[in-house]
Short mmCIF file of N, CA and C in Angstrom, two decimals:
data_model
loop_
_atom_site.label_atom_id
_atom_site.label_comp_id
_atom_site.label_asym_id
_atom_site.label_seq_id
_atom_site.Cartn_x
_atom_site.Cartn_y
_atom_site.Cartn_z
N UNK F 1 -139.55 -291.46 44.58
CA UNK F 1 -138.06 -291.40 44.43
C UNK F 1 -138.00 -291.29 43.44
N UNK F 2 -138.10 -291.71 42.60
CA UNK F 2 -137.69 -291.13 41.13
C UNK F 2 -138.61 -289.82 40.54
N UNK F 3 -138.70 -288.75 41.15
CA UNK F 3 -139.35 -287.83 41.17
C UNK F 3 -138.01 -286.61 41.26
N UNK F 4 -137.07 -286.83 43.23
CA UNK F 4 -136.33 -286.62 43.31
C UNK F 4 -135.56 -286.03 42.43
N UNK F 5 -134.56 -287.64 42.36
CA UNK F 5 -133.57 -287.87 40.97
C UNK F 5 -133.85 -287.37 39.46
N UNK F 6 -135.39 -287.30 39.06
CA UNK F 6 -134.94 -286.60 37.90
C UNK F 6 -134.80 -285.07 37.74
N UNK F 7 -135.77 -284.72 38.90
CA UNK F 7 -135.91 -282.78 39.37
C UNK F 7 -133.99 -282.60 39.28
N UNK F 8 -133.88 -283.42 40.24
CA UNK F 8 -131.57 -283.03 40.10
C UNK F 8 -130.90 -283.40 39.03
N UNK F 9 -131.65 -283.98 37.53
CA UNK F 9 -130.63 -284.35 36.95
C UNK F 9 -130.73 -282.89 36.47
N UNK F 10 -132.05 -282.47 36.19
CA UNK F 10 -133.09 -281.81 34.79
C UNK F 10 -132.19 -280.52 35.43
N UNK F 11 -132.00 -279.96 36.91
CA UNK F 11 -130.78 -278.56 37.57
C UNK F 11 -129.89 -278.47 37.00
N UNK F 12 -129.26 -280.39 37.29
CA UNK F 12 -127.59 -280.22 37.14
C UNK F 12 -127.34 -280.12 35.70
N UNK F 13 -127.67 -280.76 34.91
CA UNK F 13 -128.19 -280.69 33.36
C UNK F 13 -127.66 -278.91 32.42
N UNK F 14 -128.49 -278.17 33.20
CA UNK F 14 -129.39 -277.11 33.34
C UNK F 14 -128.34 -276.04 33.32
N UNK F 15 -127.35 -276.26 34.57
CA UNK F 15 -126.42 -275.35 35.42
C UNK F 15 -125.24 -275.82 34.20
N UNK F 16 -124.55 -277.34 33.84
CA UNK F 16 -123.66 -277.56 33.15
C UNK F 16 -123.85 -276.74 31.86
N UNK F 17 -125.51 -277.55 31.02
CA UNK F 17 -125.41 -276.79 29.85
C UNK F 17 -125.36 -275.28 29.76
N UNK F 18 -125.00 -274.59 30.63
CA UNK F 18 -125.62 -273.15 30.99
C UNK F 18 -124.06 -272.90 30.66
N UNK F 19 -123.14 -273.62 32.29
CA UNK F 19 -122.09 -273.23 31.44
C UNK F 19 -120.60 -273.63 30.48
N UNK F 20 -121.29 -274.55 29.60
CA UNK F 20 -120.60 -274.95 28.52
C UNK F 20 -120.94 -274.05 27.22
N UNK F 21 -122.23 -273.65 27.83
CA UNK F 21 -122.75 -272.86 26.15
C UNK F 21 -122.16 -271.55 26.55
N UNK F 22 -122.18 -270.35 27.73
CA UNK F 22 -121.33 -269.59 28.03
C UNK F 22 -119.82 -269.75 27.27
N UNK F 23 -119.04 -270.96 27.80
CA UNK F 23 -117.73 -270.88 27.34
C UNK F 23 -117.31 -270.97 25.78
N UNK F 24 -118.27 -271.53 25.16
CA UNK F 24 -118.15 -271.69 23.77
C UNK F 24 -118.92 -270.08 23.17
N UNK F 25 -119.63 -269.88 23.36
CA UNK F 25 -120.18 -268.30 23.66
C UNK F 25 -119.04 -266.98 23.00
N UNK F 26 -117.77 -267.30 24.33
CA UNK F 26 -117.04 -266.59 24.53
C UNK F 26 -116.18 -267.31 23.18
N UNK F 27 -115.75 -268.40 22.90
CA UNK F 27 -115.23 -268.37 22.11
C UNK F 27 -115.11 -267.96 21.06
N UNK F 28 -116.74 -268.01 20.50
CA UNK F 28 -117.10 -267.47 19.11
C UNK F 28 -116.55 -266.37 19.74
N UNK F 29 -116.90 -265.61 20.58
CA UNK F 29 -117.22 -264.04 20.33
C UNK F 29 -115.56 -263.39 20.33
N UNK F 30 -114.13 -264.59 20.84
CA UNK F 30 -113.09 -263.89 20.89
C UNK F 30 -112.43 -264.21 19.46
N UNK F 31 -113.06 -265.38 18.77
CA UNK F 31 -112.12 -265.74 17.50
C UNK F 31 -112.96 -265.34 15.89
N UNK F 32 -114.73 -265.17 15.88
CA UNK F 32 -114.90 -264.62 15.15
C UNK F 32 -116.03 -263.50 14.66
N UNK F 33 -116.27 -263.18 16.39
CA UNK F 33 -116.62 -261.71 16.20
C UNK F 33 -116.11 -260.74 17.57
N UNK F 34 -115.40 -259.49 16.74
CA UNK F 34 -114.36 -258.91 17.37
C UNK F 34 -115.21 -257.97 17.75
N UNK F 35 -115.11 -256.80 18.81
CA UNK F 35 -116.34 -255.25 19.00
C UNK F 35 -115.65 -254.81 18.13
N UNK F 36 -116.34 -253.26 18.23
CA UNK F 36 -116.26 -252.87 17.43
C UNK F 36 -115.33 -251.62 18.12
N UNK F 37 -114.41 -250.80 17.31
CA UNK F 37 -113.94 -250.56 18.56
C UNK F 37 -113.71 -248.81 18.64
N UNK F 38 -114.49 -248.11 19.37
CA UNK F 38 -114.82 -247.14 20.43
C UNK F 38 -114.18 -246.32 20.89
N UNK F 39 -113.68 -244.43 19.79
CA UNK F 39 -112.89 -244.18 21.55
C UNK F 39 -113.74 -242.77 21.67
N UNK F 40 -113.78 -241.63 22.77
CA UNK F 40 -113.97 -240.96 23.02
C UNK F 40 -112.13 -240.42 23.59
N UNK F 41 -112.03 -239.36 23.35
CA UNK F 41 -110.39 -238.51 22.95
C UNK F 41 -110.56 -237.03 23.34
N UNK F 42 -109.24 -236.53 24.04
CA UNK F 42 -109.09 -235.10 24.00
C UNK F 42 -107.93 -234.66 23.21
N UNK F 43 -107.73 -234.06 21.96
CA UNK F 43 -106.49 -234.05 21.57
C UNK F 43 -106.33 -232.27 20.96
N UNK F 44 -105.16 -232.29 21.76
CA UNK F 44 -104.25 -231.05 21.41
C UNK F 44 -103.62 -230.47 20.21
N UNK F 45 -103.85 -229.45 19.17
CA UNK F 45 -103.45 -229.64 17.71
C UNK F 45 -104.13 -230.11 17.20
N UNK F 46 -103.60 -231.19 16.07
CA UNK F 46 -103.97 -231.65 14.44
C UNK F 46 -105.27 -231.18 14.46
N UNK F 47 -105.79 -231.61 13.29
CA UNK F 47 -107.43 -231.38 12.69
C UNK F 47 -108.33 -230.35 13.71
N UNK F 48 -108.60 -230.58 14.58
CA UNK F 48 -109.23 -229.56 15.56
C UNK F 48 -108.46 -227.63 16.23
N UNK F 49 -107.14 -228.15 15.53
CA UNK F 49 -106.75 -227.15 15.96
C UNK F 49 -106.13 -226.50 17.44
N UNK F 50 -106.89 -226.33 17.65
CA UNK F 50 -106.06 -226.02 19.36
C UNK F 50 -107.15 -227.18 20.54
N UNK F 51 -107.36 -227.31 21.00
CA UNK F 51 -108.04 -228.24 21.96
C UNK F 51 -109.64 -228.64 21.10
N UNK F 52 -109.30 -230.15 21.37
CA UNK F 52 -111.26 -230.55 20.85
C UNK F 52 -111.66 -231.77 21.45
N UNK F 53 -112.89 -231.86 21.77
CA UNK F 53 -113.13 -233.26 21.86
C UNK F 53 -113.76 -234.15 21.38
N UNK F 54 -113.27 -235.17 21.05
CA UNK F 54 -113.77 -236.24 19.58
C UNK F 54 -114.49 -237.44 19.91
N UNK F 55 -115.05 -238.08 19.11
CA UNK F 55 -115.90 -239.46 19.00
C UNK F 55 -115.27 -240.11 17.84
N UNK F 56 -114.19 -241.30 18.27
CA UNK F 56 -114.30 -242.13 16.46
C UNK F 56 -114.60 -243.70 16.72
N UNK F 57 -114.66 -243.88 15.85
CA UNK F 57 -115.07 -245.55 15.94
C UNK F 57 -115.21 -246.43 14.80
N UNK F 58 -115.05 -247.38 14.28
CA UNK F 58 -114.83 -248.06 12.99
C UNK F 58 -116.17 -248.51 12.76
N UNK F 59 -116.26 -248.62 11.62
CA UNK F 59 -117.73 -248.85 10.52
C UNK F 59 -118.04 -250.17 11.23
N UNK F 60 -116.87 -251.12 11.42
CA UNK F 60 -117.61 -252.81 11.17
C UNK F 60 -116.92 -253.02 12.83
N UNK F 61 -117.54 -254.39 13.15
CA UNK F 61 -116.81 -254.89 14.14
C UNK F 61 -115.99 -255.24 14.12
N UNK F 62 -114.74 -254.78 14.13
CA UNK F 62 -112.77 -255.25 14.05
C UNK F 62 -112.26 -254.11 14.85
N UNK F 63 -111.24 -253.94 15.00
CA UNK F 63 -110.59 -252.96 15.88
C UNK F 63 -109.50 -252.75 15.32
N UNK F 64 -109.37 -253.04 13.87
CA UNK F 64 -108.68 -252.05 12.98
C UNK F 64 -109.93 -252.29 11.68
N UNK F 65 -109.23 -251.29 10.63
CA UNK F 65 -109.44 -250.31 9.24
C UNK F 65 -110.55 -249.58 9.47
N UNK F 66 -111.42 -249.57 8.00
CA UNK F 66 -112.02 -248.47 7.83
C UNK F 66 -112.94 -246.84 9.24
N UNK F 67 -113.35 -246.45 9.31
CA UNK F 67 -113.19 -245.91 10.06
C UNK F 67 -113.92 -244.02 10.24
N UNK F 68 -114.03 -242.97 11.17
CA UNK F 68 -114.17 -241.94 11.49
C UNK F 68 -114.22 -241.88 12.55
N UNK F 69 -114.32 -240.63 12.26
CA UNK F 69 -114.37 -239.32 13.13
C UNK F 69 -115.03 -238.20 13.51
N UNK F 70 -115.87 -237.53 14.58
CA UNK F 70 -116.15 -236.38 14.45
C UNK F 70 -116.06 -235.61 15.86
N UNK F 71 -115.57 -234.45 16.14
CA UNK F 71 -115.18 -233.05 17.17
C UNK F 71 -115.68 -231.94 16.73
N UNK F 72 -115.27 -231.32 18.18
CA UNK F 72 -115.72 -229.76 18.74
C UNK F 72 -115.20 -229.17 19.29
N UNK F 73 -113.95 -228.32 19.09
CA UNK F 73 -113.69 -227.91 19.45
C UNK F 73 -113.50 -225.87 20.26
N UNK F 74 -113.19 -225.91 21.23
CA UNK F 74 -113.13 -224.30 21.16
C UNK F 74 -112.57 -223.12 21.95
N UNK F 75 -111.99 -221.99 21.60
CA UNK F 75 -111.33 -221.39 22.27
C UNK F 75 -111.18 -219.85 22.05
N UNK F 76 -111.54 -219.57 23.50
CA UNK F 76 -111.18 -218.01 23.42
C UNK F 76 -110.22 -217.57 24.15
N UNK F 77 -109.76 -216.19 23.59
CA UNK F 77 -109.15 -215.55 24.78
C UNK F 77 -108.53 -213.91 24.19
N UNK F 78 -108.79 -212.80 25.04
CA UNK F 78 -108.62 -211.33 24.61
C UNK F 78 -109.60 -211.14 23.46
N UNK F 79 -111.00 -211.15 23.90
CA UNK F 79 -112.17 -210.97 22.81
C UNK F 79 -111.89 -211.71 21.46
N UNK F 80 -111.09 -212.61 21.29
CA UNK F 80 -111.20 -213.31 19.67
C UNK F 80 -111.76 -214.79 20.32
N UNK F 81 -112.32 -215.73 19.66
CA UNK F 81 -112.42 -216.61 19.49
C UNK F 81 -112.19 -217.77 18.85
N UNK F 82 -112.04 -219.01 18.72
CA UNK F 82 -112.06 -220.25 17.38
C UNK F 82 -112.97 -221.35 17.55
N UNK F 83 -113.92 -221.50 16.59
CA UNK F 83 -114.37 -222.87 16.70
C UNK F 83 -114.14 -223.72 16.23
N UNK F 84 -114.49 -225.24 16.12
CA UNK F 84 -114.36 -226.27 15.08
C UNK F 84 -114.63 -227.45 14.93
N UNK F 85 -114.53 -227.73 14.27
CA UNK F 85 -115.84 -228.80 13.91
C UNK F 85 -114.50 -230.20 13.22
N UNK F 86 -113.10 -230.72 13.25
CA UNK F 86 -112.83 -231.80 12.55
C UNK F 86 -113.75 -233.06 12.10
N UNK F 87 -113.77 -233.40 11.07
CA UNK F 87 -114.73 -234.21 10.26
C UNK F 87 -113.43 -235.23 9.47
N UNK F 88 -113.28 -236.48 9.78
CA UNK F 88 -112.47 -237.01 8.81
C UNK F 88 -112.72 -238.51 9.07
N UNK F 89 -112.38 -239.72 7.83
CA UNK F 89 -111.85 -240.59 7.25
C UNK F 89 -111.11 -241.49 8.01
N UNK F 90 -110.97 -242.26 8.78
CA UNK F 90 -109.32 -242.70 8.96
C UNK F 90 -109.67 -244.33 8.84
N UNK F 91 -108.07 -245.13 8.70
CA UNK F 91 -108.10 -246.38 8.33
C UNK F 91 -106.98 -246.82 9.25
N UNK F 92 -107.43 -247.89 10.00
CA UNK F 92 -106.40 -248.37 11.47
C UNK F 92 -105.60 -249.65 10.52
N UNK F 93 -104.07 -249.57 10.65
CA UNK F 93 -103.33 -250.54 9.83
C UNK F 93 -103.32 -251.61 11.31
N UNK F 94 -102.71 -253.23 11.87
CA UNK F 94 -102.04 -253.58 12.92
C UNK F 94 -103.40 -254.29 13.31
N UNK F 95 -102.86 -255.04 14.66
CA UNK F 95 -102.59 -255.89 15.64
C UNK F 95 -102.80 -255.52 17.02
N UNK F 96 -103.74 -255.79 17.52
CA UNK F 96 -103.22 -255.79 19.02
C UNK F 96 -103.71 -254.69 19.65
N UNK F 97 -103.03 -253.80 20.19
CA UNK F 97 -103.25 -253.03 20.28
C UNK F 97 -102.36 -251.57 20.11
N UNK F 98 -101.34 -252.26 19.12
CA UNK F 98 -100.18 -250.56 18.12
C UNK F 98 -101.73 -250.87 16.99
N UNK F 99 -101.02 -249.43 16.49
CA UNK F 99 -102.17 -249.49 15.06
C UNK F 99 -101.43 -247.83 14.25
N UNK F 100 -101.44 -247.90 13.44
CA UNK F 100 -100.69 -247.31 11.52
C UNK F 100 -101.65 -246.66 11.47
N UNK F 101 -101.87 -244.89 11.80
CA UNK F 101 -103.10 -244.31 11.85
C UNK F 101 -102.90 -243.68 10.58
N UNK F 102 -103.84 -243.79 9.20
CA UNK F 102 -104.03 -242.64 8.16
C UNK F 102 -104.95 -242.19 7.67
N UNK F 103 -105.14 -241.19 7.89
CA UNK F 103 -106.40 -240.65 7.41
C UNK F 103 -107.01 -239.27 6.93
N UNK F 104 -107.66 -238.87 6.33
CA UNK F 104 -108.18 -237.51 5.24
C UNK F 104 -109.46 -236.92 6.24
N UNK F 105 -110.02 -235.48 6.18
CA UNK F 105 -110.93 -235.02 6.37
C UNK F 105 -110.72 -233.59 6.28
N UNK F 106 -111.80 -233.07 6.83
CA UNK F 106 -112.05 -231.25 7.11
C UNK F 106 -112.68 -230.75 8.33
N UNK F 107 -111.87 -229.80 8.95
CA UNK F 107 -112.17 -229.00 9.92
C UNK F 107 -113.12 -227.89 9.46
N UNK F 108 -114.44 -227.35 10.09
CA UNK F 108 -115.28 -226.60 9.98
C UNK F 108 -114.32 -225.62 10.55
N UNK F 109 -114.18 -223.90 10.77
CA UNK F 109 -113.54 -223.35 11.71
C UNK F 109 -115.03 -221.80 11.50
N UNK F 110 -115.22 -221.81 12.35
CA UNK F 110 -115.72 -219.98 12.75
C UNK F 110 -115.23 -219.41 13.38
N UNK F 111 -114.58 -218.06 13.14
CA UNK F 111 -113.89 -217.40 13.80
C UNK F 111 -114.27 -216.15 14.34
N UNK F 112 -114.33 -215.14 15.59
CA UNK F 112 -114.62 -213.50 15.96
C UNK F 112 -113.07 -213.09 15.89
N UNK F 113 -113.68 -211.69 16.06
CA UNK F 113 -112.59 -211.26 16.43
C UNK F 113 -113.01 -209.70 16.70
N UNK F 114 -112.89 -209.50 17.71
CA UNK F 114 -113.67 -208.68 18.52
C UNK F 114 -112.84 -208.23 19.47
N UNK F 115 -111.30 -208.00 19.24
CA UNK F 115 -110.69 -207.22 20.18
C UNK F 115 -110.77 -205.38 20.57
N UNK F 116 -111.49 -204.72 18.86
CA UNK F 116 -111.49 -203.49 18.83
C UNK F 116 -112.65 -203.13 19.07
N UNK F 117 -113.89 -202.28 19.92
CA UNK F 117 -114.65 -202.00 19.81
C UNK F 117 -115.70 -201.71 19.17
N UNK F 118 -114.77 -201.19 17.87
CA UNK F 118 -115.44 -199.96 16.39
C UNK F 118 -115.42 -201.75 15.46
N UNK F 119 -114.13 -201.59 15.16
CA UNK F 119 -113.48 -202.75 14.60
C UNK F 119 -114.17 -204.45 15.01
N UNK F 120 -114.86 -205.02 14.58
CA UNK F 120 -114.40 -206.58 14.51
C UNK F 120 -114.59 -207.21 13.42
N UNK F 121 -114.47 -208.62 13.42
CA UNK F 121 -114.51 -209.35 12.20
C UNK F 121 -114.72 -210.45 12.32
N UNK F 122 -115.97 -211.24 11.75
CA UNK F 122 -115.77 -212.74 11.96
C UNK F 122 -116.23 -213.05 10.66
N UNK F 123 -115.87 -214.62 10.73
CA UNK F 123 -115.88 -215.24 9.72
C UNK F 123 -115.84 -217.00 9.84
N UNK F 124 -116.59 -217.86 8.36
CA UNK F 124 -115.73 -218.89 8.75
C UNK F 124 -115.03 -219.85 7.77
N UNK F 125 -115.00 -220.54 7.91
CA UNK F 125 -114.59 -221.38 6.46
C UNK F 125 -113.60 -222.51 5.98
N UNK F 126 -113.05 -223.64 5.46
CA UNK F 126 -113.17 -225.19 5.59
C UNK F 126 -111.47 -225.32 5.66
N UNK F 127 -111.10 -226.31 6.12
CA UNK F 127 -109.47 -226.65 6.25
C UNK F 127 -109.53 -227.81 6.11
N UNK F 128 -108.77 -228.11 4.96
CA UNK F 128 -108.24 -230.10 4.39
C UNK F 128 -107.53 -230.19 5.63
N UNK F 129 -107.39 -232.04 6.02
CA UNK F 129 -106.21 -232.19 6.84
C UNK F 129 -105.79 -233.64 6.45
N UNK F 130 -104.92 -234.05 7.04
CA UNK F 130 -104.46 -235.44 6.56
C UNK F 130 -104.12 -236.11 7.90
N UNK F 131 -103.52 -237.12 8.27
CA UNK F 131 -103.41 -237.68 9.18
C UNK F 131 -102.30 -238.98 8.83
N UNK F 132 -101.34 -239.25 9.74
CA UNK F 132 -99.81 -239.98 9.82
C UNK F 132 -99.63 -240.15 10.94
N UNK F 133 -100.23 -241.16 11.73
CA UNK F 133 -99.43 -241.65 13.00
C UNK F 133 -99.88 -242.69 13.42
N UNK F 134 -99.86 -242.91 15.33
CA UNK F 134 -99.22 -243.86 15.71
C UNK F 134 -100.74 -244.19 16.95
N UNK F 135 -101.64 -245.31 16.59
CA UNK F 135 -102.69 -245.15 17.63
C UNK F 135 -102.46 -246.25 18.47
N UNK F 136 -102.59 -245.85 20.29
CA UNK F 136 -102.33 -246.86 21.38
C UNK F 136 -103.66 -246.82 21.34
N UNK F 137 -104.13 -248.40 20.74
CA UNK F 137 -106.02 -248.74 21.43
C UNK F 137 -106.16 -250.70 21.43
N UNK F 138 -106.09 -250.17 23.52
CA UNK F 138 -106.51 -251.23 23.80
C UNK F 138 -107.29 -252.01 23.49
N UNK F 139 -107.17 -253.43 23.73
CA UNK F 139 -108.13 -254.54 23.40
C UNK F 139 -109.30 -254.34 23.68
N UNK F 140 -109.33 -254.31 25.30
CA UNK F 140 -110.25 -254.41 25.86
C UNK F 140 -110.86 -253.04 26.02
N UNK F 141 -111.42 -252.66 26.86
CA UNK F 141 -111.78 -250.64 27.47
C UNK F 141 -110.13 -250.24 28.10
N UNK F 142 -110.11 -249.02 27.61
CA UNK F 142 -108.90 -248.89 28.56
C UNK F 142 -108.43 -247.03 27.82
N UNK F 143 -107.47 -246.97 28.61
CA UNK F 143 -106.40 -246.06 27.74
C UNK F 143 -105.98 -245.40 26.53
N UNK F 144 -106.59 -244.66 25.80
CA UNK F 144 -105.90 -244.54 24.53
C UNK F 144 -104.95 -243.72 24.25
N UNK F 145 -104.15 -243.48 23.23
CA UNK F 145 -103.07 -242.61 23.16
C UNK F 145 -103.42 -242.00 21.29
N UNK F 146 -103.14 -241.06 20.80
CA UNK F 146 -103.20 -240.89 19.84
C UNK F 146 -101.95 -240.00 19.09
N UNK F 147 -100.92 -239.96 18.41
CA UNK F 147 -99.88 -239.11 18.37
C UNK F 147 -99.49 -239.10 17.21
N UNK F 148 -99.03 -238.33 15.88
CA UNK F 148 -98.28 -238.26 14.58
C UNK F 148 -98.83 -237.38 14.40
N UNK F 149 -98.37 -236.71 12.88
CA UNK F 149 -97.95 -236.09 12.08
C UNK F 149 -99.45 -235.31 11.40
N UNK F 150 -100.34 -233.75 11.02
CA UNK F 150 -101.39 -233.83 10.61
C UNK F 150 -101.30 -232.46 9.75
N UNK F 151 -100.95 -232.64 8.94
CA UNK F 151 -100.63 -231.34 7.51
C UNK F 151 -102.55 -230.79 7.71
N UNK F 152 -102.63 -229.73 7.60
CA UNK F 152 -103.60 -228.57 7.09
C UNK F 152 -103.16 -228.22 6.03
N UNK F 153 -104.17 -227.91 5.07
CA UNK F 153 -104.03 -227.28 3.65
C UNK F 153 -105.09 -226.61 3.15
N UNK F 154 -105.48 -225.57 2.64
CA UNK F 154 -106.71 -224.72 1.89
C UNK F 154 -106.31 -223.62 1.93
N UNK F 155 -106.82 -222.00 0.88
CA UNK F 155 -106.78 -221.76 1.15
C UNK F 155 -105.33 -220.96 -0.13
N UNK F 156 -104.82 -222.06 -0.45
CA UNK F 156 -103.59 -221.88 -1.16
C UNK F 156 -102.66 -222.17 -0.17
N UNK F 157 -102.92 -222.88 0.91
CA UNK F 157 -101.84 -222.73 2.22
C UNK F 157 -101.49 -224.39 2.22
N UNK F 158 -100.37 -224.78 3.04
CA UNK F 158 -100.26 -225.60 3.13
C UNK F 158 -98.83 -225.67 4.49
N UNK F 159 -100.15 -226.13 6.09
CA UNK F 159 -99.39 -226.02 7.41
C UNK F 159 -99.33 -227.29 7.86
N UNK F 160 -97.78 -227.60 7.84
CA UNK F 160 -96.99 -228.87 8.44
C UNK F 160 -97.71 -228.97 9.86
N UNK F 161 -97.98 -229.53 10.98
CA UNK F 161 -98.77 -229.40 11.92
C UNK F 161 -98.53 -231.14 12.99
N UNK F 162 -99.17 -230.70 14.29
CA UNK F 162 -98.75 -232.32 14.95
C UNK F 162 -99.58 -232.32 15.98
N UNK F 163 -100.05 -233.73 16.20
CA UNK F 163 -100.88 -233.49 17.12
C UNK F 163 -101.23 -234.64 18.09
N UNK F 164 -101.45 -234.68 18.78
CA UNK F 164 -101.58 -235.32 19.97
C UNK F 164 -102.98 -236.20 21.17
N UNK F 165 -103.21 -236.61 21.66
CA UNK F 165 -104.64 -236.84 22.22
C UNK F 165 -104.32 -238.02 23.32
N UNK F 166 -105.51 -237.76 24.36
CA UNK F 166 -105.35 -239.15 25.39
C UNK F 166 -106.94 -239.47 25.45
N UNK F 167 -107.08 -240.49 25.96
CA UNK F 167 -108.66 -240.95 25.03
C UNK F 167 -108.75 -242.49 26.38
N UNK F 168 -110.10 -242.64 25.59
CA UNK F 168 -110.93 -243.66 26.87
C UNK F 168 -111.44 -244.18 25.69
N UNK F 169 -110.63 -245.97 25.27
CA UNK F 169 -111.24 -246.38 24.38
C UNK F 169 -112.27 -247.87 24.91
N UNK F 170 -113.45 -247.92 23.96
CA UNK F 170 -114.17 -248.83 24.30
C UNK F 170 -114.56 -250.02 23.52
#
């Protein structure tokens, strides 16, 4: 008789203990430890110059703060092509899902001009870039948007430039 009551009591304690522990664990992760923000996105213009696919992450378990990006872009038309690889550091200021982004980086370029069958040109280079803009990044997973001013500089030139991106944050 005592054995079924003891087994029932142990099962009840285990079940309710797990529920309480899970609730406390969720509370701790919500208040003390935040999930590191990561985003994949397609960018038009910006440091990738044309259209590029990118990955962005924070360097700590935070939604804001210091992070980095890397991407790759390619476009070809009329025998000409350009490949770009933008890399950079950025810092997000804000709370919730709205942030101001400031960043700096470099974009590697490789271009090929094969328009003329007798004369063709190929080359590569590096442009510096800055980023000042707005970022919509959900607290949990979901749609993200970036937009802002992304000037390019190098080889004695300063090019005012803008960029927009749409992607998924997780």
